[in-house]
Amino acid sequence: MDKYLSKLSMLVLGTSLAATVASANGGELEKVMKARGLTENDVIHAAKTYNPTGGRDEFMVFSSGGQCGQVIVYGVPSMRILKYIAVFTPEPWQGYGYDDDSLKILREGNIRGKEINWGDTHHPALSETDGKYDGKWLAINDKANPRVAIIDLNDFETKQIVVNPVFKSEHGGAFFTPNSEYILEACQYAAPFDNNYHPIEDYKETYRGGVTLWKFDHKKGRIIPKDSFTLELPPYMQDLSDAGKGVSYGWGFTNSFNTEMYTGGIEVGMPPNEAGMSRNDTDFMHVYNWKKLAQLVKNKKNYKMINGMRVIPMSVAVANNALFLIPEPKSPHGVDVSPDGEYIVVCGKLDTHASVFQWSKIKKLIDNKEYAGRDPYGIPILDMKKSLHGQAELGLGPLHNQYGKDWKDGEIYTSLYVDSQIVKWNYKTLKVVDKVNVHYNVGHLCGMEGKSADPQGKYIISLNKLAIDRFDPVGPLHPQNHQLIDISGKKMDLLVDMPLPLGEPHQAVAIRLSKLHPEVRYQMGIDPKTGKQHVGKTLAGQEKIVRKGKHVYIYGTLVRSHINPERVTVNKGDTVTFYLTNLERAEDETHGFTVDDYNIHASLEPGETVAMTFKADLEGVFPYYCTEFCSALHLEMMGYMMVKDPNKKYVSAQKLKMKTMTKAQLKAEYDKAVAVNSATDAVIQSVVKFLKENHFEKHATVKNLVTDALDQYGKIPAQKKQSDAAVKKGDYEKAVLFENMIWQYMVKTADVGIRAKDLLVKEVATKQSPAAAEGERAFGEGGCGGCHVIGKVSSGPDLTGVLQRHENGEKWVKDFVMNPASKYTDPYVKSMIDYFNLKMPNQHMNEKEVKNIIEYLKWVDQNANLF
Ligand code: K7E
Ligand code: CUA
């Protein structure tokens, strides 16, 4: 890698790439470039965005998923998608909407009793402290069904959906105030606040716009609807919004279009909305003092209660100097407050200009009550010219803005929808600095923390609406295209395209990875949706089935690789609730659960408890199983739910009983199982020894894994007791089953134990002797690597420690490699053959090669903790 980097730096210094590579690397890179038609620039772009396996990104992006109603999470600069967070839409993998607990969240989003199973997400927002992202919570709005959802960045799951009870549409949300006191949500298409019919002719009188200030409990991460309020606004179509910060802290800014209050009517011979709604040269930016409004709303006489929402009438806001209008160029779109709060940049959309308003000028006009007039609703209007710092001519269709690292010097980036460009300019000097073409029609752009009080620069992502000719064709509906642009140099440099095939992602927000600290497991028995202990929490040994009238409750557990209980019988017509707890503590040991044909599904992360309730209205036999390939015995992780009709008589079919094994055969099987177990145990002991010798307890993650492994191991004595008791009774059939269970626990112990060992990477490798290096080569070229991965169990056992696993290990390994068949009957080898379903083949190595391989294996053992 180092070599590669130095090569690249030479490149940057102007050395010809091809020449450098030809001399340093046998021309391999040149060959690849030629074969794939790559330029030197392409290779640099690739190197700037490529993450080698296991590599990490610097930033994490939360992108709205548009019509998919989800949030898309990806890394920058690699542009690798990491997660879809289910928000307004059911998501089966995560069980979202398919288990009781997440369904409850989804149904919080019902509107007037109506189930809604999608959303049109537009603007994600990260919670803030002092105007800077704190990595705790994410909010996102739904334009179609006016709602806001809260996602916990501790586990990247949706925790709350609130419905706006007065809006019928919204767009200007979600935006946090600088200390996450409130979340701004502005209306879009004006409509009556009540739920009654009002003729469109009464538009000006009865239709209203507004902005809702959702009170946010920053600690708990929940909106408190009863402490929230809405500011009534004229039926102008409010658009994007932003909260003031720094010098403009306490104020909010909301754009609008259709201040004409045009209501269309193509069907009655009127010109369409698009003509009537963009007639005026200017629309209004709403400027409001949310801090003052929050004080006013404490007094009953200052608000009206509508659909359970406290609404402050415009007249009250005006009387208290808390609401103003400023003309802005027609049909604007983005409004973006600078990191210090002094400038408010508004984009024209139908105007080629960006308008830079200046807070200190606005504040002066407000303080001096210097108004240019009033709108039809009596709201004071501030003079546009006197509020402006200035305007900059940027190009066609400016939409949104993001600030750069040198924002103090005026660095800002703006998307140009019509020109399909990102423009870098200076909002202080109002000069254009640089432009870069994007493909095509950019909407929002996303800087790295580019709208917080602490912009990081480095990259801009262009969120393009169209992907014409960018990707392989997939039919008439194309993906969207997010393009990563390097802004660290003098010129902007477009690095790479990423297709997003899930909806139209309007806006994205990026945060430094170092600010996020999500959990890897839950506290045992938690309902992650509430953060409290789940009523269905069940620990090992507490599994039970309880019937209460016609409701059957199953308190079950999942752990590799069984679901307890494995048989559930209910009556047709019963209501069934599965309470399941994933007892795993090992990181990433997720189990899924479904009962076939019953349209339920849950994803159980380690420690999580989930409830699934349904009516057993179909008679029959329904397998249930773990839906996540969690372990070698995942397919066996299943059970049956049997639904019988209480009004039917069923005849036993047991006459057809199958022939069984003789006692002698069973005894032989038992002996074999015991032998395999003691051989496997020896392997475990060697892993445990390794872990102890290398002080696993000093590394928290390793310690967790070891705890989990020993947990599995600790279950063996109880099984052994049962096995011994069965032997005593002469029931070898049962004893074999318990011995097999012991073996399962051993495999799980070994599995986790080996993962623990993997992680125990602390020392630097000792230098390889020439023989060991030769051995590594022989190992690779001789095909050993096809089945054995050092440090990992793959399609063959891990060879770390193989020399210690057997008495006289070196000779044992040599004999085995030279003539594998000679050991096929050795109980340990036999157990491995059974386990992997593979026999070690003869690779026809010569003695020297085998000797070198053994030297290599010794080196592996010396450095085992590095694999
Ligand atoms: Cu698409 Cu912010 Cu809804 Cu602009 S919005 S593009
Ligand atoms: Cu648990 Cu598959």
PDB file of N, CA and C in Angstrom, residues 220-260:
ATOM      1  N   LYS A 220     -33.981  12.970  25.906  1.00  0.00           N
ATOM      2  CA  LYS A 220     -34.723  11.743  25.602  1.00  0.00           C
ATOM      3  C   LYS A 220     -34.839  11.520  24.106  1.00  0.00           C
ATOM      4  N   GLY A 221     -34.659  12.578  23.334  1.00  0.00           N
ATOM      5  CA  GLY A 221     -34.765  12.423  21.895  1.00  0.00           C
ATOM      6  C   GLY A 221     -36.191  12.240  21.421  1.00  0.00           C
ATOM      7  N   ARG A 222     -37.119  12.939  22.047  1.00  0.00           N
ATOM      8  CA  ARG A 222     -38.514  12.836  21.618  1.00  0.00           C
ATOM      9  C   ARG A 222     -39.119  14.228  21.484  1.00  0.00           C
ATOM     10  N   ILE A 223     -40.013  14.351  20.505  1.00  0.00           N
ATOM     11  CA  ILE A 223     -40.819  15.554  20.367  1.00  0.00           C
ATOM     12  C   ILE A 223     -41.897  15.519  21.436  1.00  0.00           C
ATOM     13  N   ILE A 224     -42.169  16.655  22.050  1.00  0.00           N
ATOM     14  CA  ILE A 224     -43.248  16.724  23.037  1.00  0.00           C
ATOM     15  C   ILE A 224     -44.390  17.526  22.409  1.00  0.00           C
ATOM     16  N   PRO A 225     -45.372  16.832  21.810  1.00  0.00           N
ATOM     17  CA  PRO A 225     -46.419  17.540  21.061  1.00  0.00           C
ATOM     18  C   PRO A 225     -47.163  18.574  21.898  1.00  0.00           C
ATOM     19  N   LYS A 226     -47.403  18.266  23.164  1.00  0.00           N
ATOM     20  CA  LYS A 226     -48.222  19.192  23.949  1.00  0.00           C
ATOM     21  C   LYS A 226     -47.487  20.503  24.247  1.00  0.00           C
ATOM     22  N   ASP A 227     -46.182  20.482  24.176  1.00  0.00           N
ATOM     23  CA  ASP A 227     -45.412  21.712  24.403  1.00  0.00           C
ATOM     24  C   ASP A 227     -45.049  22.413  23.089  1.00  0.00           C
ATOM     25  N   SER A 228     -45.577  21.897  22.000  1.00  0.00           N
ATOM     26  CA  SER A 228     -45.257  22.475  20.699  1.00  0.00           C
ATOM     27  C   SER A 228     -46.342  23.458  20.284  1.00  0.00           C
ATOM     28  N   PHE A 229     -46.052  24.257  19.277  1.00  0.00           N
ATOM     29  CA  PHE A 229     -47.061  25.223  18.818  1.00  0.00           C
ATOM     30  C   PHE A 229     -46.838  25.558  17.349  1.00  0.00           C
ATOM     31  N   THR A 230     -47.871  26.166  16.761  1.00  0.00           N
ATOM     32  CA  THR A 230     -47.797  26.559  15.348  1.00  0.00           C
ATOM     33  C   THR A 230     -48.029  28.058  15.231  1.00  0.00           C
ATOM     34  N   LEU A 231     -47.233  28.683  14.402  1.00  0.00           N
ATOM     35  CA  LEU A 231     -47.458  30.097  14.088  1.00  0.00           C
ATOM     36  C   LEU A 231     -48.273  30.143  12.795  1.00  0.00           C
ATOM     37  N   GLU A 232     -49.443  30.750  12.876  1.00  0.00           N
ATOM     38  CA  GLU A 232     -50.279  30.904  11.681  1.00  0.00           C
ATOM     39  C   GLU A 232     -49.610  31.872  10.713  1.00  0.00           C
ATOM     40  N   LEU A 233     -49.614  31.527   9.419  1.00  0.00           N
ATOM     41  CA  LEU A 233     -49.042  32.409   8.401  1.00  0.00           C
ATOM     42  C   LEU A 233     -50.033  32.553   7.256  1.00  0.00           C
ATOM     43  N   PRO A 234     -49.861  33.575   6.422  1.00  0.00           N
ATOM     44  CA  PRO A 234     -50.771  33.750   5.286  1.00  0.00           C
ATOM     45  C   PRO A 234     -50.700  32.531   4.359  1.00  0.00           C
ATOM     46  N   PRO A 235     -51.722  32.378   3.524  1.00  0.00           N
ATOM     47  CA  PRO A 235     -51.725  31.233   2.622  1.00  0.00           C
ATOM     48  C   PRO A 235     -50.783  31.423   1.441  1.00  0.00           C
ATOM     49  N   TYR A 236     -49.578  31.921   1.739  1.00  0.00           N
ATOM     50  CA  TYR A 236     -48.500  31.874   0.757  1.00  0.00           C
ATOM     51  C   TYR A 236     -47.960  30.451   0.894  1.00  0.00           C
ATOM     52  N   MET A 237     -47.410  29.896  -0.148  1.00  0.00           N
ATOM     53  CA  MET A 237     -46.872  28.544  -0.009  1.00  0.00           C
ATOM     54  C   MET A 237     -45.505  28.633   0.644  1.00  0.00           C
ATOM     55  N   GLN A 238     -45.443  28.292   1.925  1.00  0.00           N
ATOM     56  CA  GLN A 238     -44.145  28.342   2.592  1.00  0.00           C
ATOM     57  C   GLN A 238     -43.242  27.235   2.050  1.00  0.00           C
ATOM     58  N   ASP A 239     -41.967  27.522   2.040  1.00  0.00           N
ATOM     59  CA  ASP A 239     -41.040  26.531   1.490  1.00  0.00           C
ATOM     60  C   ASP A 239     -39.949  26.257   2.517  1.00  0.00           C
ATOM     61  N   LEU A 240     -38.704  26.240   2.049  1.00  0.00           N
ATOM     62  CA  LEU A 240     -37.627  25.869   2.955  1.00  0.00           C
ATOM     63  C   LEU A 240     -37.471  26.879   4.077  1.00  0.00           C
ATOM     64  N   SER A 241     -36.859  26.411   5.135  1.00  0.00           N
ATOM     65  CA  SER A 241     -36.709  27.214   6.333  1.00  0.00           C
ATOM     66  C   SER A 241     -35.322  26.972   6.896  1.00  0.00           C
ATOM     67  N   ASP A 242     -34.933  27.818   7.815  1.00  0.00           N
ATOM     68  CA  ASP A 242     -33.704  27.570   8.556  1.00  0.00           C
ATOM     69  C   ASP A 242     -33.805  28.344   9.857  1.00  0.00           C
ATOM     70  N   ALA A 243     -33.126  27.818  10.871  1.00  0.00           N
ATOM     71  CA  ALA A 243     -33.121  28.501  12.160  1.00  0.00           C
ATOM     72  C   ALA A 243     -31.913  29.424  12.214  1.00  0.00           C
ATOM     73  N   GLY A 244     -32.111  30.598  12.752  1.00  0.00           N
ATOM     74  CA  GLY A 244     -30.990  31.502  12.952  1.00  0.00           C
ATOM     75  C   GLY A 244     -30.038  30.928  13.986  1.00  0.00           C
ATOM     76  N   LYS A 245     -28.778  31.326  13.929  1.00  0.00           N
ATOM     77  CA  LYS A 245     -27.849  30.925  14.975  1.00  0.00           C
ATOM     78  C   LYS A 245     -26.877  32.066  15.237  1.00  0.00           C
ATOM     79  N   GLY A 246     -26.064  31.918  16.265  1.00  0.00           N
ATOM     80  CA  GLY A 246     -25.132  32.994  16.595  1.00  0.00           C
ATOM     81  C   GLY A 246     -25.889  34.289  16.810  1.00  0.00           C
ATOM     82  N   VAL A 247     -25.560  35.311  16.007  1.00  0.00           N
ATOM     83  CA  VAL A 247     -26.200  36.618  16.197  1.00  0.00           C
ATOM     84  C   VAL A 247     -27.704  36.588  15.912  1.00  0.00           C
ATOM     85  N   SER A 248     -28.149  35.668  15.079  1.00  0.00           N
ATOM     86  CA  SER A 248     -29.592  35.607  14.765  1.00  0.00           C
ATOM     87  C   SER A 248     -30.300  34.497  15.549  1.00  0.00           C
ATOM     88  N   TYR A 249     -29.630  34.017  16.600  1.00  0.00           N
ATOM     89  CA  TYR A 249     -30.228  32.974  17.443  1.00  0.00           C
ATOM     90  C   TYR A 249     -31.591  33.424  17.965  1.00  0.00           C
ATOM     91  N   GLY A 250     -32.562  32.503  17.934  1.00  0.00           N
ATOM     92  CA  GLY A 250     -33.898  32.836  18.432  1.00  0.00           C
ATOM     93  C   GLY A 250     -34.872  33.186  17.320  1.00  0.00           C
ATOM     94  N   TRP A 251     -34.327  33.339  16.096  1.00  0.00           N
ATOM     95  CA  TRP A 251     -35.181  33.683  14.965  1.00  0.00           C
ATOM     96  C   TRP A 251     -35.258  32.526  13.968  1.00  0.00           C
ATOM     97  N   GLY A 252     -36.330  32.544  13.193  1.00  0.00           N
ATOM     98  CA  GLY A 252     -36.488  31.553  12.144  1.00  0.00           C
ATOM     99  C   GLY A 252     -36.758  32.251  10.821  1.00  0.00           C
ATOM    100  N   PHE A 253     -36.374  31.582   9.727  1.00  0.00           N
ATOM    101  CA  PHE A 253     -36.520  32.160   8.389  1.00  0.00           C
ATOM    102  C   PHE A 253     -37.197  31.138   7.484  1.00  0.00           C
ATOM    103  N   THR A 254     -38.252  31.556   6.809  1.00  0.00           N
ATOM    104  CA  THR A 254     -38.991  30.636   5.946  1.00  0.00           C
ATOM    105  C   THR A 254     -39.331  31.326   4.624  1.00  0.00           C
ATOM    106  N   ASN A 255     -38.956  30.679   3.539  1.00  0.00           N
ATOM    107  CA  ASN A 255     -39.262  31.187   2.198  1.00  0.00           C
ATOM    108  C   ASN A 255     -40.717  30.973   1.837  1.00  0.00           C
ATOM    109  N   SER A 256     -41.110  31.557   0.733  1.00  0.00           N
ATOM    110  CA  SER A 256     -42.449  31.245   0.227  1.00  0.00           C
ATOM    111  C   SER A 256     -42.504  31.483  -1.272  1.00  0.00           C
ATOM    112  N   PHE A 257     -43.510  30.895  -1.894  1.00  0.00           N
ATOM    113  CA  PHE A 257     -43.858  31.247  -3.270  1.00  0.00           C
ATOM    114  C   PHE A 257     -45.376  31.394  -3.299  1.00  0.00           C
ATOM    115  N   ASN A 258     -45.907  31.792  -4.429  1.00  0.00           N
ATOM    116  CA  ASN A 258     -47.353  32.051  -4.537  1.00  0.00           C
ATOM    117  C   ASN A 258     -47.851  33.052  -3.503  1.00  0.00           C
ATOM    118  N   THR A 259     -47.114  34.135  -3.341  1.00  0.00           N
ATOM    119  CA  THR A 259     -47.684  35.220  -2.542  1.00  0.00           C
ATOM    120  C   THR A 259     -48.824  35.856  -3.318  1.00  0.00           C
ATOM    121  N   GLU A 260     -48.954  35.456  -4.615  1.00  0.00           N
ATOM    122  CA  GLU A 260     -50.100  35.897  -5.425  1.00  0.00           C
ATOM    123  C   GLU A 260     -51.392  35.291  -4.896  1.00  0.00           C
TER     124      GLU A 260
END
